[in-house]
Short mmCIF file of C-alpha atoms in Angstrom, two decimals:
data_model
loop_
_atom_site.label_atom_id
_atom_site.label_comp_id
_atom_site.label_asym_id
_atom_site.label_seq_id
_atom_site.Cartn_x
_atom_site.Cartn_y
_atom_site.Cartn_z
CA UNK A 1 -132.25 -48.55 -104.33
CA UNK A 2 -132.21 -51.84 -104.05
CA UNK A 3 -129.75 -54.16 -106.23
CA UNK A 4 -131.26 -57.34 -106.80
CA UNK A 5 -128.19 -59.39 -108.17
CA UNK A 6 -126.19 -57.80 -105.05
CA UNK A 7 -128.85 -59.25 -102.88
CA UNK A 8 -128.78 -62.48 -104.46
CA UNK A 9 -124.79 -62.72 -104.64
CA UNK A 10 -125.04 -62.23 -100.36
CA UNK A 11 -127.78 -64.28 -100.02
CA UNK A 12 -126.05 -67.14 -101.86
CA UNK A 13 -123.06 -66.50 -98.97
CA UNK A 14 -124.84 -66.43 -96.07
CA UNK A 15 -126.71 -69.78 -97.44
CA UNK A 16 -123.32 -71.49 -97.87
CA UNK A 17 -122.21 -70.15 -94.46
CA UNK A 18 -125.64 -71.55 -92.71
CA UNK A 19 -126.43 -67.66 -91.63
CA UNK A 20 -130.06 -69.19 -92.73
CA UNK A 21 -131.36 -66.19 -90.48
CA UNK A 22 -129.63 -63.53 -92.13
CA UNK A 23 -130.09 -64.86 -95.63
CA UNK A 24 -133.74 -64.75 -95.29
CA UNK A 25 -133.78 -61.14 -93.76
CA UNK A 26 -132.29 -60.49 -97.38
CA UNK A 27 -134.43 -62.46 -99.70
CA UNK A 28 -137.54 -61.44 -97.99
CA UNK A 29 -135.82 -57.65 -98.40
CA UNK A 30 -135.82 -57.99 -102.02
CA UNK A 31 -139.34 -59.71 -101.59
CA UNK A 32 -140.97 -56.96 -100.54
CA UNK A 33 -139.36 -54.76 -102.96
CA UNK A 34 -139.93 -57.41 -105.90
CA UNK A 35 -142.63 -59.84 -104.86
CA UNK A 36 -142.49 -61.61 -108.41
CA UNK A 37 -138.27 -62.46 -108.54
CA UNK A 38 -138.25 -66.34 -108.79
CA UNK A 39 -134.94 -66.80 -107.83
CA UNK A 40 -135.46 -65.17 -104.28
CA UNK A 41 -138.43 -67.37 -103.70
CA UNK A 42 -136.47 -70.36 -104.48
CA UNK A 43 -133.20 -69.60 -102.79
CA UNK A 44 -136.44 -68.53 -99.76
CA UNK A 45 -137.43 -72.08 -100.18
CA UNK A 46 -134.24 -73.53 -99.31
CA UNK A 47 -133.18 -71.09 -96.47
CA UNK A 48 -136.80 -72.03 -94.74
CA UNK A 49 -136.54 -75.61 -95.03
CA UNK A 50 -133.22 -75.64 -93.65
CA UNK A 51 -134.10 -73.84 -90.40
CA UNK A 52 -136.93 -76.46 -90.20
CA UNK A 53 -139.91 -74.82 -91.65
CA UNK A 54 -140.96 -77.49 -94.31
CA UNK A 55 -144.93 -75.90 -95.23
CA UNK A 56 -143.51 -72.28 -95.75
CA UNK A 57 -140.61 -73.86 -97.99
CA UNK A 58 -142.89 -76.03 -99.68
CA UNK A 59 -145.18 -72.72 -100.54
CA UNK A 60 -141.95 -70.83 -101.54
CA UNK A 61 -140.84 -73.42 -104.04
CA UNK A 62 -143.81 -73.72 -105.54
CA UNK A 63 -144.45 -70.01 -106.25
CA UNK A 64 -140.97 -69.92 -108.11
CA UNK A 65 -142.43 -72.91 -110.39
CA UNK A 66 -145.91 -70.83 -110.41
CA UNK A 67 -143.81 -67.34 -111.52
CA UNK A 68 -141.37 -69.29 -114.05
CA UNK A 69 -142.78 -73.28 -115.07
CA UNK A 70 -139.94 -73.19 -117.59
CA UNK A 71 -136.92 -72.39 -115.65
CA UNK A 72 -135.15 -76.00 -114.22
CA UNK A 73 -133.92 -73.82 -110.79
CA UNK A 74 -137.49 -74.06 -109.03
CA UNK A 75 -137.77 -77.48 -110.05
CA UNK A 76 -134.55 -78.29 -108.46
CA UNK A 77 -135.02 -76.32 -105.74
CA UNK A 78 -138.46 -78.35 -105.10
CA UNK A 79 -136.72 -81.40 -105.68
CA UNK A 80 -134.04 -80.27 -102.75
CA UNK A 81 -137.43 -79.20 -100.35
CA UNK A 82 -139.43 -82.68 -100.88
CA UNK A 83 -136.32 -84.73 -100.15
CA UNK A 84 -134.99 -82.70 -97.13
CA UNK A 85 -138.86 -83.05 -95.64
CA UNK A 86 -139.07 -87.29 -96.55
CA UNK A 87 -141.47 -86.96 -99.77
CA UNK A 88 -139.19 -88.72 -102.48
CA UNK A 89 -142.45 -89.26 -104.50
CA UNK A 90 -142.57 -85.63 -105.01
CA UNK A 91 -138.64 -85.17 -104.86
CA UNK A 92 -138.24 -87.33 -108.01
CA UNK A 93 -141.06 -85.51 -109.86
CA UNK A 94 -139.47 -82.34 -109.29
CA UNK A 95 -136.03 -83.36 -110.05
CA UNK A 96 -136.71 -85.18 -113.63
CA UNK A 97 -138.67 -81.96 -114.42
CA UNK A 98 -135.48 -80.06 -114.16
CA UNK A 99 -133.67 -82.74 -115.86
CA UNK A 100 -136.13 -81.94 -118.44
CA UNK A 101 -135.52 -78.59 -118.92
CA UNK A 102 -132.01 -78.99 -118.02
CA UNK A 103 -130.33 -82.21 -118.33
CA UNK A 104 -126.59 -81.02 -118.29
CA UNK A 105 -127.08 -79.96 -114.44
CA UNK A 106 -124.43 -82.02 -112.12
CA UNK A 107 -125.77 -81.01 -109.44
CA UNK A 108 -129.14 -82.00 -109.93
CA UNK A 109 -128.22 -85.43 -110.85
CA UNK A 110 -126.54 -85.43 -107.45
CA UNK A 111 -129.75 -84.88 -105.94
CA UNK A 112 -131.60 -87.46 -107.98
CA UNK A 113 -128.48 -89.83 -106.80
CA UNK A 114 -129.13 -88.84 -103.43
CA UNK A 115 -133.06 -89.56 -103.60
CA UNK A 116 -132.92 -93.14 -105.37
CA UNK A 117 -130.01 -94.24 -102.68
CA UNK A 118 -132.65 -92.73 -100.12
CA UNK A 119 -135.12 -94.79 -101.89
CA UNK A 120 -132.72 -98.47 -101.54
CA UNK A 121 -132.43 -97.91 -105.51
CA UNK A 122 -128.85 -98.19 -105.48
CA UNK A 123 -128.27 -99.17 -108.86
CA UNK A 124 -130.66 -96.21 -110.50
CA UNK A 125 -128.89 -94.31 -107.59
CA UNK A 126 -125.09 -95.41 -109.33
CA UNK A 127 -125.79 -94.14 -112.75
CA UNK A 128 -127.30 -90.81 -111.93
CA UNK A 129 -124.25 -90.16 -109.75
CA UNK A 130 -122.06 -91.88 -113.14
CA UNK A 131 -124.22 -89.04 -114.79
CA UNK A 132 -123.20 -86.19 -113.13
CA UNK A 133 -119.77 -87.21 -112.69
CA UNK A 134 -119.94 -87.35 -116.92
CA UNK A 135 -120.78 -83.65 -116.85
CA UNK A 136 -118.39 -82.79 -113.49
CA UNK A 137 -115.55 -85.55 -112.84
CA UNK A 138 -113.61 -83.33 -110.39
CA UNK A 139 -116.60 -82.89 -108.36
CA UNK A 140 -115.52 -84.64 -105.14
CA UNK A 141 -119.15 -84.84 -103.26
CA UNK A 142 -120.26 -86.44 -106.07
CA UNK A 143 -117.61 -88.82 -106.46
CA UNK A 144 -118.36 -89.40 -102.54
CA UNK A 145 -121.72 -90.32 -103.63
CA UNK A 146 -120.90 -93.26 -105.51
CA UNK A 147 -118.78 -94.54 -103.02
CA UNK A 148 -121.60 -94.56 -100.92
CA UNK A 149 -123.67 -96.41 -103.49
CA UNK A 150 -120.56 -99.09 -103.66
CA UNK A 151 -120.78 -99.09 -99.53
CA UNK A 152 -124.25 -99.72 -99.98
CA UNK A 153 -124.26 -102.84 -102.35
CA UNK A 154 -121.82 -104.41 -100.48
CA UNK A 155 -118.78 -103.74 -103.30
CA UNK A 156 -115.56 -103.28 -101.24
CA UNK A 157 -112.85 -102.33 -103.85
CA UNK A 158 -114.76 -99.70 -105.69
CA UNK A 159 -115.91 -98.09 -102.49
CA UNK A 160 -112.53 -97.58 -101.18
CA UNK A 161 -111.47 -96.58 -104.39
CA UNK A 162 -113.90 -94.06 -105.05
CA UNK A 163 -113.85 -92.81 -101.14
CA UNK A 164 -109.80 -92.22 -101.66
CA UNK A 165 -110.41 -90.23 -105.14
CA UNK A 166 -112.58 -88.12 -103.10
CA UNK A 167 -110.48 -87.62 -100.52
CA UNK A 168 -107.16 -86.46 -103.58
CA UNK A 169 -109.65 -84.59 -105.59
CA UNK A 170 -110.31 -82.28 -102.27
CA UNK A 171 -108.31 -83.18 -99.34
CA UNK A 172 -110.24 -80.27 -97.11
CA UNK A 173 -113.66 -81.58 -97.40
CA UNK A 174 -114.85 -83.16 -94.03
CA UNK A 175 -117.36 -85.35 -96.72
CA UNK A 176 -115.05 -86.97 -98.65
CA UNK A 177 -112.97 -88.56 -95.17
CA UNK A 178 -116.34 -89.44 -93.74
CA UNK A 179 -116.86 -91.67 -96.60
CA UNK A 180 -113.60 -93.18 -96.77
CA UNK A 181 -114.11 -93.94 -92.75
CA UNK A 182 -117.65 -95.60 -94.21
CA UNK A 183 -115.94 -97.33 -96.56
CA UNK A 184 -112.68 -98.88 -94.55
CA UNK A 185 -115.17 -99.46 -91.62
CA UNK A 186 -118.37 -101.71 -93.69
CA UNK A 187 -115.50 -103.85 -95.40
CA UNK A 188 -113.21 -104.37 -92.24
CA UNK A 189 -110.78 -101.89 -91.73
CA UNK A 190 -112.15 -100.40 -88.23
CA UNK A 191 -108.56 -99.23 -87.39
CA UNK A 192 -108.13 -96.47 -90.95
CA UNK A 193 -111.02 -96.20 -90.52
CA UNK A 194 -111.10 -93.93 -87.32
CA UNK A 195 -108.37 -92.01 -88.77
CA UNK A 196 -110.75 -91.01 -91.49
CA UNK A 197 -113.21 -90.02 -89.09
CA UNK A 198 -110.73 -88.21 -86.75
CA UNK A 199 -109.49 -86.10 -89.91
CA UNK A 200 -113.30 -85.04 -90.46
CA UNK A 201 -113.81 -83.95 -87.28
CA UNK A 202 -110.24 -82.37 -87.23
CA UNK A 203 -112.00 -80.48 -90.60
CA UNK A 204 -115.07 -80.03 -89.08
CA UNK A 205 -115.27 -80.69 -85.77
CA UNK A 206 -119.54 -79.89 -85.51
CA UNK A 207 -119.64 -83.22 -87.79
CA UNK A 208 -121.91 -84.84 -85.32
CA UNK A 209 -122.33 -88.06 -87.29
CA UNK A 210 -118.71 -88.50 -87.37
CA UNK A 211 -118.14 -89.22 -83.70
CA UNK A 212 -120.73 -91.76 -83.21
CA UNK A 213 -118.33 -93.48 -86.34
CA UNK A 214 -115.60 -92.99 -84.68
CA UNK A 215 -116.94 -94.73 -81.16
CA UNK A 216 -118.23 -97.52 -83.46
CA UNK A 217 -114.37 -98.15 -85.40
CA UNK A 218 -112.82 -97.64 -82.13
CA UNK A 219 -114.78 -100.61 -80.47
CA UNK A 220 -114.55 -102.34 -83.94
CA UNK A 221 -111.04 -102.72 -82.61
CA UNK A 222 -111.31 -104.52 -79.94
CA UNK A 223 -111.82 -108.41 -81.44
CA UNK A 224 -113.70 -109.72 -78.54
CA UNK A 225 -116.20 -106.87 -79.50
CA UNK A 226 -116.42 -107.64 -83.18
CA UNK A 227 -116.70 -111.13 -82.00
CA UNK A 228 -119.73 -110.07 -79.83
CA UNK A 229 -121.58 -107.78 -82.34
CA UNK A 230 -121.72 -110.95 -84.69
CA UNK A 231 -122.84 -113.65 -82.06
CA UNK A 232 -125.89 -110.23 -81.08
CA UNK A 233 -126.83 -110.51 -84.34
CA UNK A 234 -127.29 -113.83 -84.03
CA UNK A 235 -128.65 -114.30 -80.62
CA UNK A 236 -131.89 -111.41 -81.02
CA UNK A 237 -129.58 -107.98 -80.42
CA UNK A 238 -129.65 -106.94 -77.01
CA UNK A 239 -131.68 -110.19 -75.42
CA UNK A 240 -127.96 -111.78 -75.27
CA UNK A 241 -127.53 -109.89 -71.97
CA UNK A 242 -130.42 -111.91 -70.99
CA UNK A 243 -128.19 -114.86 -71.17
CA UNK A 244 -125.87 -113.89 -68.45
CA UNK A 245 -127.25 -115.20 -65.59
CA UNK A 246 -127.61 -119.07 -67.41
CA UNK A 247 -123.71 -118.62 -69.07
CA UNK A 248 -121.57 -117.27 -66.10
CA UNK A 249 -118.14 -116.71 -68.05
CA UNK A 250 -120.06 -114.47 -70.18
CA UNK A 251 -119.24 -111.99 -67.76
CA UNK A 252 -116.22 -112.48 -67.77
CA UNK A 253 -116.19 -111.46 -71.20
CA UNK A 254 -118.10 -108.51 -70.92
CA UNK A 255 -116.16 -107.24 -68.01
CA UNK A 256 -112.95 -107.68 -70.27
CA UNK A 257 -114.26 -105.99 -73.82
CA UNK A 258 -115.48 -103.24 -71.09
CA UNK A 259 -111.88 -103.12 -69.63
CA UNK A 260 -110.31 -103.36 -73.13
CA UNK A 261 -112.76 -100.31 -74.39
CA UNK A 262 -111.14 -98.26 -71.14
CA UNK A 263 -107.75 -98.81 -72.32
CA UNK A 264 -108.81 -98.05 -75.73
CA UNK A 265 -110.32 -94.94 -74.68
CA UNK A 266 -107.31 -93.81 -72.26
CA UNK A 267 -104.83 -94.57 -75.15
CA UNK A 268 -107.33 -92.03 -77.09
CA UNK A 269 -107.01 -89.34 -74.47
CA UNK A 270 -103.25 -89.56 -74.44
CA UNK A 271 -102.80 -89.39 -77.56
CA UNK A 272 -104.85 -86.50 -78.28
CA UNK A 273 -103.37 -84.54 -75.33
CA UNK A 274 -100.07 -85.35 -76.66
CA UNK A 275 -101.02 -83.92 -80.37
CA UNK A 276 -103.01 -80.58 -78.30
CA UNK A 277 -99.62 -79.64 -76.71
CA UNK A 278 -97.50 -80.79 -79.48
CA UNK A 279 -95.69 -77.73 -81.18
CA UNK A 280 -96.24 -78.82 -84.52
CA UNK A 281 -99.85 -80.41 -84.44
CA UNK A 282 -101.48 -78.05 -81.39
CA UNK A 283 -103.74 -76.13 -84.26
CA UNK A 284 -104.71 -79.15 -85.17
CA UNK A 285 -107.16 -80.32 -82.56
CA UNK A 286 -109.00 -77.52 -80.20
CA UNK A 287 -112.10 -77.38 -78.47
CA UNK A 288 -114.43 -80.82 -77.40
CA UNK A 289 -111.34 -82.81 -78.20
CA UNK A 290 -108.92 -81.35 -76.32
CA UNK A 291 -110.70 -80.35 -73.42
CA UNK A 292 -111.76 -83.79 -73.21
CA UNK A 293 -108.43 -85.49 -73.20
CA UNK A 294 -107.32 -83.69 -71.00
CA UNK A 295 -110.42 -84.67 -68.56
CA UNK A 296 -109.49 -87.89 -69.20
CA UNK A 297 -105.85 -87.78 -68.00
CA UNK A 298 -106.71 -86.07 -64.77
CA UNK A 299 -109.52 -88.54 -64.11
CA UNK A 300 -106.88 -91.34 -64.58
CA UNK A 301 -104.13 -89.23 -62.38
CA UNK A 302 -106.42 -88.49 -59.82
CA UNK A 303 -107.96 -91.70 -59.36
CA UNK A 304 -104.56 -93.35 -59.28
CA UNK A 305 -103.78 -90.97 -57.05
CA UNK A 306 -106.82 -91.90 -54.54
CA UNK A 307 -106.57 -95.65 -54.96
CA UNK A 308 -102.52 -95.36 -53.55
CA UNK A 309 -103.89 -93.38 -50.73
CA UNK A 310 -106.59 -96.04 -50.23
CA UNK A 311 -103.60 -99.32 -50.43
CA UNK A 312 -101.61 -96.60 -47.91
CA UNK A 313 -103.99 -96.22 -45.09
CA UNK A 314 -105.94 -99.94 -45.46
CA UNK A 315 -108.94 -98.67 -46.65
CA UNK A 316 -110.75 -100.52 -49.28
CA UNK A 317 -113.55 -97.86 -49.70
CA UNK A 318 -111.16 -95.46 -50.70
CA UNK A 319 -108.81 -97.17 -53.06
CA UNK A 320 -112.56 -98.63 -54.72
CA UNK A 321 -113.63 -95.29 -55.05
CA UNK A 322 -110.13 -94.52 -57.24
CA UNK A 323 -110.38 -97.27 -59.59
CA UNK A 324 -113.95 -95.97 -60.08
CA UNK A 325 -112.94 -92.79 -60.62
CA UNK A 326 -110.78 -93.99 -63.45
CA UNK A 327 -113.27 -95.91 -64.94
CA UNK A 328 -114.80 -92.12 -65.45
CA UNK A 329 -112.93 -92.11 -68.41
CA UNK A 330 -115.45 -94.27 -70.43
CA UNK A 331 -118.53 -92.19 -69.10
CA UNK A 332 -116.94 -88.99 -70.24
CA UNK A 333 -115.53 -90.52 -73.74
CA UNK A 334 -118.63 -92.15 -74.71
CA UNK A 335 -120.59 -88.78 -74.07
CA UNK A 336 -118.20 -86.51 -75.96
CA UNK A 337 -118.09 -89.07 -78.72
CA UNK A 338 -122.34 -89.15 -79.05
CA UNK A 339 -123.68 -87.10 -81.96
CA UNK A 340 -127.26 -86.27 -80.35
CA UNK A 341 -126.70 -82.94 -78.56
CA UNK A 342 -130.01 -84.27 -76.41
CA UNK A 343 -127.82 -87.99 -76.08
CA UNK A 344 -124.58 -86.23 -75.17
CA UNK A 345 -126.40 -84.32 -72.34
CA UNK A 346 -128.57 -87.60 -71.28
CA UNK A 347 -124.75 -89.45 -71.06
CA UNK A 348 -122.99 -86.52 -69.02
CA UNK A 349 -126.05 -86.38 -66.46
CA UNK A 350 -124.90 -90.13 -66.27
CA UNK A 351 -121.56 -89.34 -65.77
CA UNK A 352 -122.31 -87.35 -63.10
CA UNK A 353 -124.31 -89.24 -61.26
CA UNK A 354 -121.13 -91.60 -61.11
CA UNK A 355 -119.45 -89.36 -59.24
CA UNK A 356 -121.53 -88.06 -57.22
CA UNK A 357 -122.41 -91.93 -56.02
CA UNK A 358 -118.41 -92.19 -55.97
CA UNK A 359 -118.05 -89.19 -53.52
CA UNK A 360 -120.88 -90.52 -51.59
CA UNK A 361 -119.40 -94.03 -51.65
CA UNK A 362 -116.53 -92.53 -49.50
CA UNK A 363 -118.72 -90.33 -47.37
CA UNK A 364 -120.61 -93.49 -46.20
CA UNK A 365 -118.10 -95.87 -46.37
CA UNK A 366 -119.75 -98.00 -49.13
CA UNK A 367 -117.20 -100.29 -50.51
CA UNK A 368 -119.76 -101.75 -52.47
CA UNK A 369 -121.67 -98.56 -53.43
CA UNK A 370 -117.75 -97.71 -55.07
CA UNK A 371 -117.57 -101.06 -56.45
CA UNK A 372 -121.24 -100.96 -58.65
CA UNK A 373 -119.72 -97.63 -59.67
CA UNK A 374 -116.76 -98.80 -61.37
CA UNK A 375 -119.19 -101.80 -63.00
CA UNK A 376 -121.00 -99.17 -64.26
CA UNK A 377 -118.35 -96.75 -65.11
CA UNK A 378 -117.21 -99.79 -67.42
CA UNK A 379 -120.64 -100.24 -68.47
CA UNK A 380 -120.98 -97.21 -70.10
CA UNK A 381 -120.04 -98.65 -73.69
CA UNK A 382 -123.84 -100.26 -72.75
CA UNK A 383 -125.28 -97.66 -71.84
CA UNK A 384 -124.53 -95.11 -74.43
CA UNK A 385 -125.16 -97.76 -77.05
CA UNK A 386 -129.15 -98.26 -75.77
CA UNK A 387 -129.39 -94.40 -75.61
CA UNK A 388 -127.70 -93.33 -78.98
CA UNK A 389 -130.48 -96.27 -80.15
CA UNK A 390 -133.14 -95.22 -78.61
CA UNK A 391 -132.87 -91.27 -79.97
CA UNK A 392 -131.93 -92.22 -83.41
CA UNK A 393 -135.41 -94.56 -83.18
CA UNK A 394 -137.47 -91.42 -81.86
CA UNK A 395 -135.82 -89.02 -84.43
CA UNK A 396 -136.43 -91.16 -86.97
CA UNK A 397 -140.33 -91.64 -86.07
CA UNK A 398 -140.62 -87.90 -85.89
CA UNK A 399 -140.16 -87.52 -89.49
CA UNK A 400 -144.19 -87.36 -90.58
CA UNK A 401 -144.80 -86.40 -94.45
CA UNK A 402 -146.48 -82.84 -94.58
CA UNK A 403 -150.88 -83.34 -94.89
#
């Protein structure tokens, strides 16, 4: 006999676990037994359109506003489909008809937060956040929210302000430090703010969006880069690079924010090797991070290591070939750090590459082959930058509204 509140009780779990699998097993379970309950269509809805399936989800949600018109969860649920697939239009209709029916709903005013700051309406964006927070003032995603708002219309104090409330009201939640990264990095604090984004990934280290931040505070850092970014923006983005061959000692400055970026990033690797194997922070980082530092400091061992034995027997191939080998370090740390699961493998097949053109550098005797390495071991910072670019373009032109 099957218990329908049971089966909406696990459901509920494995939704807030991402078991998206499992929790539709269950709802279509209960489905089958009762093909009229409205809440299993909805909570159907959003376990479809979170594994990707936006016309089933769409059909779902609209059969639990078909089966109950006067209860604000299908609405809401609707409202959650429409904006996950790109159709605010529809997300806003379904949302204020919820409102409607239910106006003392925080988290529906979240939603309709999240929609109008979609939308660029930041300031109709502020007050339904202000509206939810009325009805739930200790909810920290919300208060999150409307630091992103504050991010958003350029107001420096009251993001920060709101981003650290967040971040007291529920220390543990990988949101609330992402925003305060957001927050300390749009309004000049590049250095706090890769703390931030280190404690989110420390929370949750699948936070993909958080390690492209945290490349972006870390070269933030480095003042001839900030310097840079301004003078692209300037100069037509990339097409600067053009420039190079008319302005000389601008490669001397690249060559030096791409040196200063390898220290960075070797400073990065020890220190997070040094908190792995500490006794009193080693649970703290595991995994990528670890396993990555430690990469690091071998590359910069070994390739030490190589480029004495090079100086000891006279030849310049093979002490090239070292200092290559430690420029490595970028390669790997800009791959590790790139959110895109298709960019991070794109950026290790590059790394790769490196060193196989390294070994074969020495095979041949190429002191040159081992010198273009090292350029573009350096170069990296470059080169991951045009590729995250390039797949957050294509991403975003793959997001087509439903016919």
């Amino acid at each position: 006999m099957v218990n329908p509140s049971e089966v909406i009780l696990r459901a509920g779990t494995l939704l807030r676990m991402e078991r998206l699998a499992d929790a539709e097993r269950e709802l279509r379970g209960l489905l089958a037994v009762q093909p009229e309950h409205v809440t299993a269509h909805a909570m159907l809805a959003l376990a479809l359109v979170w594994q990707g399936r936006p016309v089933k989800a769409v059909s779902e949600s609209q059969e639990a506003i078909r089966l109950a018109p006067d209860h604000p969860y299908p609405h809401y649920v609707a409202g959650v489909v429409y904006h996950r697939i790109g159709h605010t239009d529809l997300a806003i209709g379904a949302i204020e008809a919820s409102l409607a029916l239910n106006p003392a709903d925080a988290r529906t005013w979240k939603l309709l937060a999240n929609v109008r700051l979609q939308r660029d309406r930041y300031h109709e964006a502020a007050d339904a956040a202000r509206r939810g927070l009325a009805l739930d003032p200790e909810n920290s995603d919300l208060v999150s929210l409307l630091a992103k708002i504050h991010i958003s219309l350029g107001e420096g104090e009251p993001a920060r302000a709101a981003a650290a409330h967040a971040v007291r009201l529920d220390p543990e939640s990988a949101t609330a430090h992402l925003t305060l990264g957001q927050a300390e990095l749009a309004f000049g604090a590049p250095r706090r703010a890769a703390e931030s984004f280190r404690e989110t990934l420390r929370l949750d280290p699948g936070f993909d969006p958080a390690r492209e931040l945290l490349v972006t505070a870390l070269k933030l850092r480095n003042p001839l880069y900030r310097v840079l970014t301004k003078s692209r923006g300037h100069l037509g983005g990339w097409g600067m690079l053009g420039l190079l061959p008319l302005l000389p000692p601008l490669i001397a400055v690249f060559v030096l924010i791409a040196l200063l970026h390898w220290a960075a990033w070797v400073a990065e690797s020890v220190t997070m090797l040094r908190l792995t194997l500490g006794r009193a922070t080693r649970l703290l980082f595991a995994g990528v991070e670890a396993r990555t530092a430690l990469v690091c400091c071998l590359l910069v061992v070994a390739g030490a290591g190589v480029l004495a034995l090079g100086i000891g027997l006279g030849r310049d191939t093979v002490g090239t070939a070292g200092v290559a080998v430690m420029t490595l370090v970028t390669a790997v740390q800009e791959a590790a750090h790139t959110g895109s699961a298709r960019g991070r493998a794109i950026l290790y097949g590059w790394t790769g590459l490196l060193g196989v053109t390294i070994a074969g550098s020495v095979a041949l005797g190429s002191t040159s082959a081992a010198l273009l390495s090292a350029y573009a071991g350096l170069g990296t910072i470059w080169v991951a930058a045009g590729v995250r670019r390039l797949l957050r373009g294509r991403q975003a032109a793959t997001v087509q509204p439903l016919r």
